Structures are given as structure tokens and as C-alpha cells.
PDB file of C-alpha atoms in Angstrom:
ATOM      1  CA  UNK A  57     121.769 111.125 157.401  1.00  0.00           C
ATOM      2  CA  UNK A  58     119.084 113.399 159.119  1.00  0.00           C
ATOM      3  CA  UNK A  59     119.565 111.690 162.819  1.00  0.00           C
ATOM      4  CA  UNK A  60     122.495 112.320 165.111  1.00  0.00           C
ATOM      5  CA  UNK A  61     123.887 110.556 168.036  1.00  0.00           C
ATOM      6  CA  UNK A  62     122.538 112.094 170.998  1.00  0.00           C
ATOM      7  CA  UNK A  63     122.931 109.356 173.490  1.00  0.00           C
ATOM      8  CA  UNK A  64     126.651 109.179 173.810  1.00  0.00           C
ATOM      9  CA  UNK A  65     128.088 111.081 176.334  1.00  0.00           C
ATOM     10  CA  UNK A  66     132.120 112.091 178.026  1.00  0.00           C
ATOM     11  CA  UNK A  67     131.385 108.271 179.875  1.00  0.00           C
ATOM     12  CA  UNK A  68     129.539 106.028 177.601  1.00  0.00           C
ATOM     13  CA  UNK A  69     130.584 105.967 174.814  1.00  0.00           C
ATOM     14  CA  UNK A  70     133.346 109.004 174.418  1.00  0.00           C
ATOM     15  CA  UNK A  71     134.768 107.649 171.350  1.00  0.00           C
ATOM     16  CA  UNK A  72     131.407 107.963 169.568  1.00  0.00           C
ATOM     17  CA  UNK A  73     130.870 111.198 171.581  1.00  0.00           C
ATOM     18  CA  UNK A  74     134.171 112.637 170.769  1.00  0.00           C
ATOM     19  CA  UNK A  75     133.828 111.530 166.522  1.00  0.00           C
ATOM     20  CA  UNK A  76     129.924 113.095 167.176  1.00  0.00           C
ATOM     21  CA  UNK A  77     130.678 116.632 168.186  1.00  0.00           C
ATOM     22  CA  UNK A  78     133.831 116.869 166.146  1.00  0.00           C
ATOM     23  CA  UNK A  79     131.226 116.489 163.010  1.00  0.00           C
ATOM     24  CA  UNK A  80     128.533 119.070 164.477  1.00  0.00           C
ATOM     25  CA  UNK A  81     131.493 121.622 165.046  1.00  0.00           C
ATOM     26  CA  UNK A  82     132.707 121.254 161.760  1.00  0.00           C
ATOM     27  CA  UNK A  83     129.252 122.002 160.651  1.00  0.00           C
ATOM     28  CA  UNK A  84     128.983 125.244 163.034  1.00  0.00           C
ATOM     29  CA  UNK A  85     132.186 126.288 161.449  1.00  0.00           C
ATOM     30  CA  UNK A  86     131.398 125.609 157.997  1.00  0.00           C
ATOM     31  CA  UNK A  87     127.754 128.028 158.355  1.00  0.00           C
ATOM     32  CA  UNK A  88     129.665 130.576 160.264  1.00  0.00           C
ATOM     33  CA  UNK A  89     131.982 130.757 157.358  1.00  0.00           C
ATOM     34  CA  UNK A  90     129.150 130.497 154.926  1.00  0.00           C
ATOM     35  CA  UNK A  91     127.379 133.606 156.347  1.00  0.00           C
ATOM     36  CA  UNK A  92     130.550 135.779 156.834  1.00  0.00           C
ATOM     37  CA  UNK A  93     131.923 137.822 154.046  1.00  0.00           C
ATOM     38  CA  UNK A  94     134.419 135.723 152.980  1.00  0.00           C
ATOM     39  CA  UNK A  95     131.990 132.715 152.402  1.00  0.00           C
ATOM     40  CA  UNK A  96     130.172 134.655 150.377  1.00  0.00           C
ATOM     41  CA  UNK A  97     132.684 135.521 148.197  1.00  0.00           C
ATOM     42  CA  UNK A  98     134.011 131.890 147.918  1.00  0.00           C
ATOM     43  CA  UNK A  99     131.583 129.916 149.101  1.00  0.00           C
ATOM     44  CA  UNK A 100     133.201 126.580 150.830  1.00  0.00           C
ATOM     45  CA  UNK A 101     130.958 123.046 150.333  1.00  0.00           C
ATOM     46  CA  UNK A 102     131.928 120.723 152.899  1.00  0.00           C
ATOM     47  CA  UNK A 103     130.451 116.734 153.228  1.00  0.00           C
ATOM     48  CA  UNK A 104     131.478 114.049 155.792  1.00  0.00           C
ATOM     49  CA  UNK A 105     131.657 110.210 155.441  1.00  0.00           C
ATOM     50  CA  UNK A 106     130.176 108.391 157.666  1.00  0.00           C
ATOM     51  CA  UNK A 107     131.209 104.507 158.056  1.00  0.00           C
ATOM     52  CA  UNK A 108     129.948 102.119 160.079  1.00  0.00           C
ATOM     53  CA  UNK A 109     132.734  99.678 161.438  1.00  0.00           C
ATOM     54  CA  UNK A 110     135.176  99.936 158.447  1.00  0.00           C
ATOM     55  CA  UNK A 111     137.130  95.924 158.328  1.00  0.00           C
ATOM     56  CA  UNK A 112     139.734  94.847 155.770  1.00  0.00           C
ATOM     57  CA  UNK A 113     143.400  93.580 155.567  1.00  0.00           C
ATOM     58  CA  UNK A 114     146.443  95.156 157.501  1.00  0.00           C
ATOM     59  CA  UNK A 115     148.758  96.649 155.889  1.00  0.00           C
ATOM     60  CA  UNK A 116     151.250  97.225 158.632  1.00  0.00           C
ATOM     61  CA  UNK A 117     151.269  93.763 159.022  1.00  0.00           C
ATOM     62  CA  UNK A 118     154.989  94.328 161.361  1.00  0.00           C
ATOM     63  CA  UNK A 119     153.398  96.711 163.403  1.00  0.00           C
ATOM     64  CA  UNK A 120     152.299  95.077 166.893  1.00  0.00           C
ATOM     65  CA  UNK A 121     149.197  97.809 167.448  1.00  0.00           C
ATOM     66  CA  UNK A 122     146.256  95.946 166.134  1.00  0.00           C
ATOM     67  CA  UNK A 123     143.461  98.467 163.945  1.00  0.00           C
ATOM     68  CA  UNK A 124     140.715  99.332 166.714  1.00  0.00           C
ATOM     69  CA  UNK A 125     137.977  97.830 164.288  1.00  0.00           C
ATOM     70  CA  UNK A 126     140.074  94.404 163.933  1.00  0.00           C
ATOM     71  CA  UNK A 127     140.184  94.023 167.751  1.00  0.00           C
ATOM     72  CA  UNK A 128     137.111  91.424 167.651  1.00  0.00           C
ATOM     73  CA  UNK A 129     138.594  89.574 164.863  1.00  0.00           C
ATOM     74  CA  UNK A 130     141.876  89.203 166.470  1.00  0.00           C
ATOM     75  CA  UNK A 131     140.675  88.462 169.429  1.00  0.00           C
ATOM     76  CA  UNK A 132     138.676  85.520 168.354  1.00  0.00           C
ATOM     77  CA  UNK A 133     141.548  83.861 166.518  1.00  0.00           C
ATOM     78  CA  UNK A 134     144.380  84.456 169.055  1.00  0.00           C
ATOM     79  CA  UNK A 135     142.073  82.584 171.693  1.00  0.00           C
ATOM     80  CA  UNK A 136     141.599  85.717 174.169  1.00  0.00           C
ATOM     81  CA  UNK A 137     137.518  85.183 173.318  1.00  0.00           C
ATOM     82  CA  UNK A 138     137.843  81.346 173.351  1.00  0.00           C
ATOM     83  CA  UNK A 139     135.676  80.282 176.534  1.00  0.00           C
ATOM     84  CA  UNK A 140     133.266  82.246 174.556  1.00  0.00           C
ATOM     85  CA  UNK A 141     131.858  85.886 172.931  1.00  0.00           C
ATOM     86  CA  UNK A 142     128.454  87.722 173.750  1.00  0.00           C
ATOM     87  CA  UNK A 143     125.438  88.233 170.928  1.00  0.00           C
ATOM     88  CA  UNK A 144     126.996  91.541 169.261  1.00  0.00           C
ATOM     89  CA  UNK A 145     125.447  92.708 165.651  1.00  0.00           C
ATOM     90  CA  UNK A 146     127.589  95.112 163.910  1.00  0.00           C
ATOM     91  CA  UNK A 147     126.842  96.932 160.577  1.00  0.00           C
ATOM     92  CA  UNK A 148     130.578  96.603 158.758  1.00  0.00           C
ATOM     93  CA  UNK A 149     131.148  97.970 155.835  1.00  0.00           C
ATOM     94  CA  UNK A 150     134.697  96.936 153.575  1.00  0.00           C
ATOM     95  CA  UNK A 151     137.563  99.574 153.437  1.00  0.00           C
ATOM     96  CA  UNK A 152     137.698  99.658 150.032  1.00  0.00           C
ATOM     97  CA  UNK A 153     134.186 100.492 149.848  1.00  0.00           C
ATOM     98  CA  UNK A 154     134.765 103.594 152.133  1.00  0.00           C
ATOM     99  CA  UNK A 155     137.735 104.988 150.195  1.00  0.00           C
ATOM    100  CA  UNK A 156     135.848 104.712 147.246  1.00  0.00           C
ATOM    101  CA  UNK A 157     133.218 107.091 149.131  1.00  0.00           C
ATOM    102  CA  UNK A 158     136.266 109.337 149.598  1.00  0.00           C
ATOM    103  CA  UNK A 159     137.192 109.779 146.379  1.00  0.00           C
ATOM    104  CA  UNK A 160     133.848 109.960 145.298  1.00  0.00           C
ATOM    105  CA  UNK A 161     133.926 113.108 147.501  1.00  0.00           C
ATOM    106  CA  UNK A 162     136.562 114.539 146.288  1.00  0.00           C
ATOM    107  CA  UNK A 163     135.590 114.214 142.480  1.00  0.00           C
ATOM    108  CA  UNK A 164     131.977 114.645 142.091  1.00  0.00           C
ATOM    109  CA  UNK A 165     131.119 118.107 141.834  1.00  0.00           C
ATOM    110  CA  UNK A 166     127.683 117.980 143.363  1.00  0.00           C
ATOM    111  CA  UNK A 167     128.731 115.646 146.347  1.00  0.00           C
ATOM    112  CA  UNK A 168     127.476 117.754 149.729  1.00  0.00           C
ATOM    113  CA  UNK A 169     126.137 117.056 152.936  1.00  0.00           C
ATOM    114  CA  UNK A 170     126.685 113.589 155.146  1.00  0.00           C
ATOM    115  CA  UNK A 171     127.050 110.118 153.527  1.00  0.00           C
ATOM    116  CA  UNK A 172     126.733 107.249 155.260  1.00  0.00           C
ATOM    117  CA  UNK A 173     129.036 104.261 154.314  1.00  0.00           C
ATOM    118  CA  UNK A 174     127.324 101.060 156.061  1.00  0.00           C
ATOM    119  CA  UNK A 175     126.688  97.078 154.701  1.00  0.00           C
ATOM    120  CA  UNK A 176     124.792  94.282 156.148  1.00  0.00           C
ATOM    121  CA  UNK A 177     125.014  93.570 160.062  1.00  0.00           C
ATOM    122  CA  UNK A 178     127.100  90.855 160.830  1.00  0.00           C
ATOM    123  CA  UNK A 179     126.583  89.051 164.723  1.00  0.00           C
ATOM    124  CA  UNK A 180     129.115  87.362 166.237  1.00  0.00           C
ATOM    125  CA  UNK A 181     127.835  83.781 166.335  1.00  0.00           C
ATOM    126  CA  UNK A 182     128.027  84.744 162.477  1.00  0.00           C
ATOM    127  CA  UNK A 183     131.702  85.654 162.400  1.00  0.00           C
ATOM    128  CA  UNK A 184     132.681  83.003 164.411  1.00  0.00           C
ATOM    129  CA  UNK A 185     130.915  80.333 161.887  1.00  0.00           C
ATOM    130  CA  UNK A 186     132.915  82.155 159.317  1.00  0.00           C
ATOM    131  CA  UNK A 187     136.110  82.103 160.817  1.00  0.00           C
ATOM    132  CA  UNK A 188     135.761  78.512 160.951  1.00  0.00           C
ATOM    133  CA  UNK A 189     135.088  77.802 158.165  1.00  0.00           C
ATOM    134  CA  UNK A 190     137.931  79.712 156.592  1.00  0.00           C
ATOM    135  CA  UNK A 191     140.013  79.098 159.192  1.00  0.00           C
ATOM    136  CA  UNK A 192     139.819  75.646 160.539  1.00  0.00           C
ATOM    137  CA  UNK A 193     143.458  75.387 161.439  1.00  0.00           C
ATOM    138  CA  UNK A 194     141.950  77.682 164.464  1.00  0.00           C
ATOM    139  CA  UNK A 195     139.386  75.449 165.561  1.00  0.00           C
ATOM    140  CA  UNK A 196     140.938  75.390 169.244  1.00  0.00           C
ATOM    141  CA  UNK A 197     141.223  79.328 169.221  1.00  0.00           C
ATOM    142  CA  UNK A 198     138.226  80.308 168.522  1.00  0.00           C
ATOM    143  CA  UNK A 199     135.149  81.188 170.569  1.00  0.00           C
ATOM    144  CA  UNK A 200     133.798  77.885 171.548  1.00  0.00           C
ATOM    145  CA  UNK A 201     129.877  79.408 172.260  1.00  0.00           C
ATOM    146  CA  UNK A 202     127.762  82.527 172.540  1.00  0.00           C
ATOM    147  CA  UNK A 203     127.749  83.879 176.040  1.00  0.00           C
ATOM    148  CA  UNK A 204     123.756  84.358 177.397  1.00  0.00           C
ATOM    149  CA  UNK A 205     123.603  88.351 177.082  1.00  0.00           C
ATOM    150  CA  UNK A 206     122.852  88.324 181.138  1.00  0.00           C
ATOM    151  CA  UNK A 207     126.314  86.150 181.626  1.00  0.00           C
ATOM    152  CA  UNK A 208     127.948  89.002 179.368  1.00  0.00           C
ATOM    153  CA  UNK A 209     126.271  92.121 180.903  1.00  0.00           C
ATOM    154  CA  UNK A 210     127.673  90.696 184.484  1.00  0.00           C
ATOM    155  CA  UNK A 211     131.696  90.174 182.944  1.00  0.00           C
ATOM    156  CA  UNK A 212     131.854  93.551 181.455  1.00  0.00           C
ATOM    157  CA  UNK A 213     130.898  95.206 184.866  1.00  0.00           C
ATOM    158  CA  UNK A 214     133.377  92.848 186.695  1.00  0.00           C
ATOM    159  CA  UNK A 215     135.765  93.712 184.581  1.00  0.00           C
ATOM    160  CA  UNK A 216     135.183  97.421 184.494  1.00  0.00           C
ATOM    161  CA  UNK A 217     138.273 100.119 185.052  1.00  0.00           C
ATOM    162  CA  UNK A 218     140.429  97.001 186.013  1.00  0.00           C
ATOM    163  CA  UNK A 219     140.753  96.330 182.521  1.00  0.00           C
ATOM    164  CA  UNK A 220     143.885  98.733 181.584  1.00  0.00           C
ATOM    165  CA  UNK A 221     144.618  98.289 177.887  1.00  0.00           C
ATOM    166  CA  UNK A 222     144.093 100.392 175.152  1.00  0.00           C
ATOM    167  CA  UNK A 223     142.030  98.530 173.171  1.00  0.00           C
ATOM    168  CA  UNK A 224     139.546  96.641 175.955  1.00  0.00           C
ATOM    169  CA  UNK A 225     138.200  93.264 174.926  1.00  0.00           C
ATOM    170  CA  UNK A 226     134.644  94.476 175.925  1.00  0.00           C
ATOM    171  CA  UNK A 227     133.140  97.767 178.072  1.00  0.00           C
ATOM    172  CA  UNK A 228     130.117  97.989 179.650  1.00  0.00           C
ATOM    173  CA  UNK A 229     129.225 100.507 177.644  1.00  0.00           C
ATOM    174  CA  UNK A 230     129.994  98.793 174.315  1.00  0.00           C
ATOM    175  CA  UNK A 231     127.882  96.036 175.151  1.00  0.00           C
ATOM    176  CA  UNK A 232     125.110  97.377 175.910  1.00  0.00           C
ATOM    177  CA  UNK A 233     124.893  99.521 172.582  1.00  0.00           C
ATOM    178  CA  UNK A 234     125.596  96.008 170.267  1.00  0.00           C
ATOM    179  CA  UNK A 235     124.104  93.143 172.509  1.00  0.00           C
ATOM    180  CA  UNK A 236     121.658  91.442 171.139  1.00  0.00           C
ATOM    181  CA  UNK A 237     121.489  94.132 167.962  1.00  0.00           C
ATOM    182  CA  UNK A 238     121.118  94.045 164.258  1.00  0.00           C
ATOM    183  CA  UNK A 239     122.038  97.591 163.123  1.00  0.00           C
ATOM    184  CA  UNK A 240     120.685  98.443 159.758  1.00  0.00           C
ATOM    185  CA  UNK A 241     121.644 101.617 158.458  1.00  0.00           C
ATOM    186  CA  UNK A 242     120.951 102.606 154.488  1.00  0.00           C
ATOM    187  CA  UNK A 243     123.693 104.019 151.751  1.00  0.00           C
ATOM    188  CA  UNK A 244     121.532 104.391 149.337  1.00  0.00           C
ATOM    189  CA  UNK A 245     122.412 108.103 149.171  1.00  0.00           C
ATOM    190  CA  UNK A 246     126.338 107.818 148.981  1.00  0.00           C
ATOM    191  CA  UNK A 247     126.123 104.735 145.833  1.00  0.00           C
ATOM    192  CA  UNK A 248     123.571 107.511 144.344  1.00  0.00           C
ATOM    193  CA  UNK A 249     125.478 110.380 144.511  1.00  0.00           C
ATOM    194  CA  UNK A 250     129.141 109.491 144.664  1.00  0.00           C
ATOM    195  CA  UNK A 251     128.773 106.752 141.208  1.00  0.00           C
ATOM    196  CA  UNK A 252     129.585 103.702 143.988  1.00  0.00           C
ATOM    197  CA  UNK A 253     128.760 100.586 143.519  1.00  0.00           C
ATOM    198  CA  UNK A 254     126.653  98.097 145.602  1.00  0.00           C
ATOM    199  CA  UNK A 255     128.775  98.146 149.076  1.00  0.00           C
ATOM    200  CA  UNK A 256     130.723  94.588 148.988  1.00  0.00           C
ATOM    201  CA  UNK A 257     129.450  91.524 150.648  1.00  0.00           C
ATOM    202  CA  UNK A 258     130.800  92.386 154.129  1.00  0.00           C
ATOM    203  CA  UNK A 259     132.443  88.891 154.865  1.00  0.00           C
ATOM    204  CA  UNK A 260     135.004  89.526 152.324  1.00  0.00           C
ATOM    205  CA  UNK A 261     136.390  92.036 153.976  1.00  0.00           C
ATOM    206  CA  UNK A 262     136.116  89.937 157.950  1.00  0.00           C
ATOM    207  CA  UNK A 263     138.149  86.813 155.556  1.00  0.00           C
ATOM    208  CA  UNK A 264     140.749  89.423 154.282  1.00  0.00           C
ATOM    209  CA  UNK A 265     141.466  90.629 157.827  1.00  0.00           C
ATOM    210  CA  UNK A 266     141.730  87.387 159.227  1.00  0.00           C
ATOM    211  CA  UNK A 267     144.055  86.109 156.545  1.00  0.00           C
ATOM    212  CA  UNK A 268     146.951  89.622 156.890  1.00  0.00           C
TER     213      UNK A 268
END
């Protein structure tokens, strides 16, 4: 909870630098009300959740906008990733463990300061093996092997600004920060402090998204 994100920028990575200094200007605003007069005569606690890539069912399941953190997932089944998906590590931690975090914010008195809400990394060759397991009526949809991370580097510069949608199946950018990585972040400090229990085996939640 001590380390910030300090290698994102306005192009690589603005969605991580956007969510980054949105949470240190909260901060700024929360001491400057702290040290005004005010905030000293009702003091204001403020705490932030911090989740790695939160996966679970859809709700919405008429809606045709697919959650941002389900794009992988539904990209693998619906055969867009099927000549094959790059060496990404993710740490993903289950919905219903994060709003558990958020309501063990908003009910535990001594709860301050930033929580981080992250399970076990989970690759893609992983998911995939999964999927197919679960899944085997996709057997022709899904990603038939692991791109070599040089093959994938090359595709996601081809592809580049001529890919136009809103949720891209892969920037440059967003390889390079999971390729070939096995995030591991702790959360000790959130199941400590906000009376959680062990974060759920994150291929519950991958199974649950797949199936809604």
C-alpha cells in the first residue's frame, strides 16, 4: 500500500494513469481539509480500495457492452483470440471479494488508509486450460496456442491506432506491462482490518464469468 504507480503516463497506460492521480488528488484534498478549520472540527477519515483485475458473472447479461475486465474472457470463447493469445499474468481478484472490502469500509470503525484487494496471478495459457475444461463445447473457439512474446510484441504495434474499438483486444502498451508477468501483490492488510476472509480461489470467479 506504500508504493504508487509512477510509470504510467497520458500515453501508456492512461487508464491506470487517470485511476492513479484521481487517488493522489483525493488524498491532497482529504489533508487540505484535514488541516483547515473545518477538519479540525470534524475531522473526515477517508480509505480507498484498491483491486487488482476484479472478474465475476454479468449481471446485465442483455446488455451488448461487455465489462472491461471480462474482455479477455470473452474474447477467448467467442473465437476473436482463437489463432492464439500472448503469455499475460494477471493478479484477479473475485467481485464478491471486493464488495466485501467495501462494506468492510464502510462498517469498521478503524478502517483508514489504502487496501489492496488482489488474489493469485492467473496467465493465460492457465485460463485457457480452464476454459476448456469447463467449457469443452468451445473447443474450436478457443485460443488454440500461446503466441512467442516477440510474435505478440510485433501484432500489437501493427495493430496500433488502427484498432478503433472501445475495448481493444490488445495495446502495445498493455502488453508490455503483463507479458510474460506473474503479478503478486499482498491483502494481508484489508482480510486484517476489514474482518474478510481468505480472498476466493480466483478461478471461480473466471468459471462464473464464462458461464453468464
Amino acid at each position: 500500500e506504500t508504493f504508487w504507480n509512477h510509470d504510467s503516463t497520458l500515453t501508456k497506460n492512461p487508464y491506470k494513469y487517470a485511476k492513479t492521480k484521481a487517488e493522489m488528488r483525493l488524498w491532497e484534498m482529504a489533508k487540505a481539509y484535514q488541516n483547515s478549520d473545518a477538519g479540525k472540527e470534524k475531522p473526515l477519515k477517508v480509505l480507498t480500495i484498491l483491486p487488482a483485475l476484479t472478474v465475476g458473472p454479468v449481471l446485465n447479461t442483455h446488455s451488448a457492452e461487455v465489462p472491461p475486465s471480462l474482455v479477455l474472457v470473452f474474447r477467448m470463447m467467442n473465437a476473436t483470440l482463437r489463432s492464439g493469445v500472448p503469455n499475460l499474468g494477471f493478479s484477479v481478484v473475485d467481485v464478491e471479494d471486493v464488495v466485501a472490502a467495501h462494506i468492510g469500509a464502510a462498517t469498521v470503525p478503524e478502517a483508514e488508509g489504502r487496501y489492496i484487494m488482489a488474489g493469485k496471478c492467473l496467465c493465460a495459457p492457465e485460463i485457457v486450460s480452464l476454459l476448456r475444461a469447463q467449457f469443452p463445447e468451445y473447443h474450436l473457439q478457443l485460443p488454440k496456442r500461446i503466441l512467442p512474446s516477440s510474435l505478440a510484441k510485433i501484432m500489437a504495434l501493427l495493430r496500433g491506432s488502427n484498432d478503433t474499438s472501445r475495448s481493444p483486444v490488445l495495446t502495445y502498451a498493455t502488453l508490455i506491462t503483463y507479458l510474460d508477468k506473474q503479478p503478486n501483490f499482498c491483502s494481508q492488510k484489508a482480510i486484517r482490518e476489514l474482518g474478510l476472509s481468505p480472498l476466493q480461489d480466483p478461478r471461480r470467479c473466471v468459471v462464473q464469468a464464462a458461464e453468464s
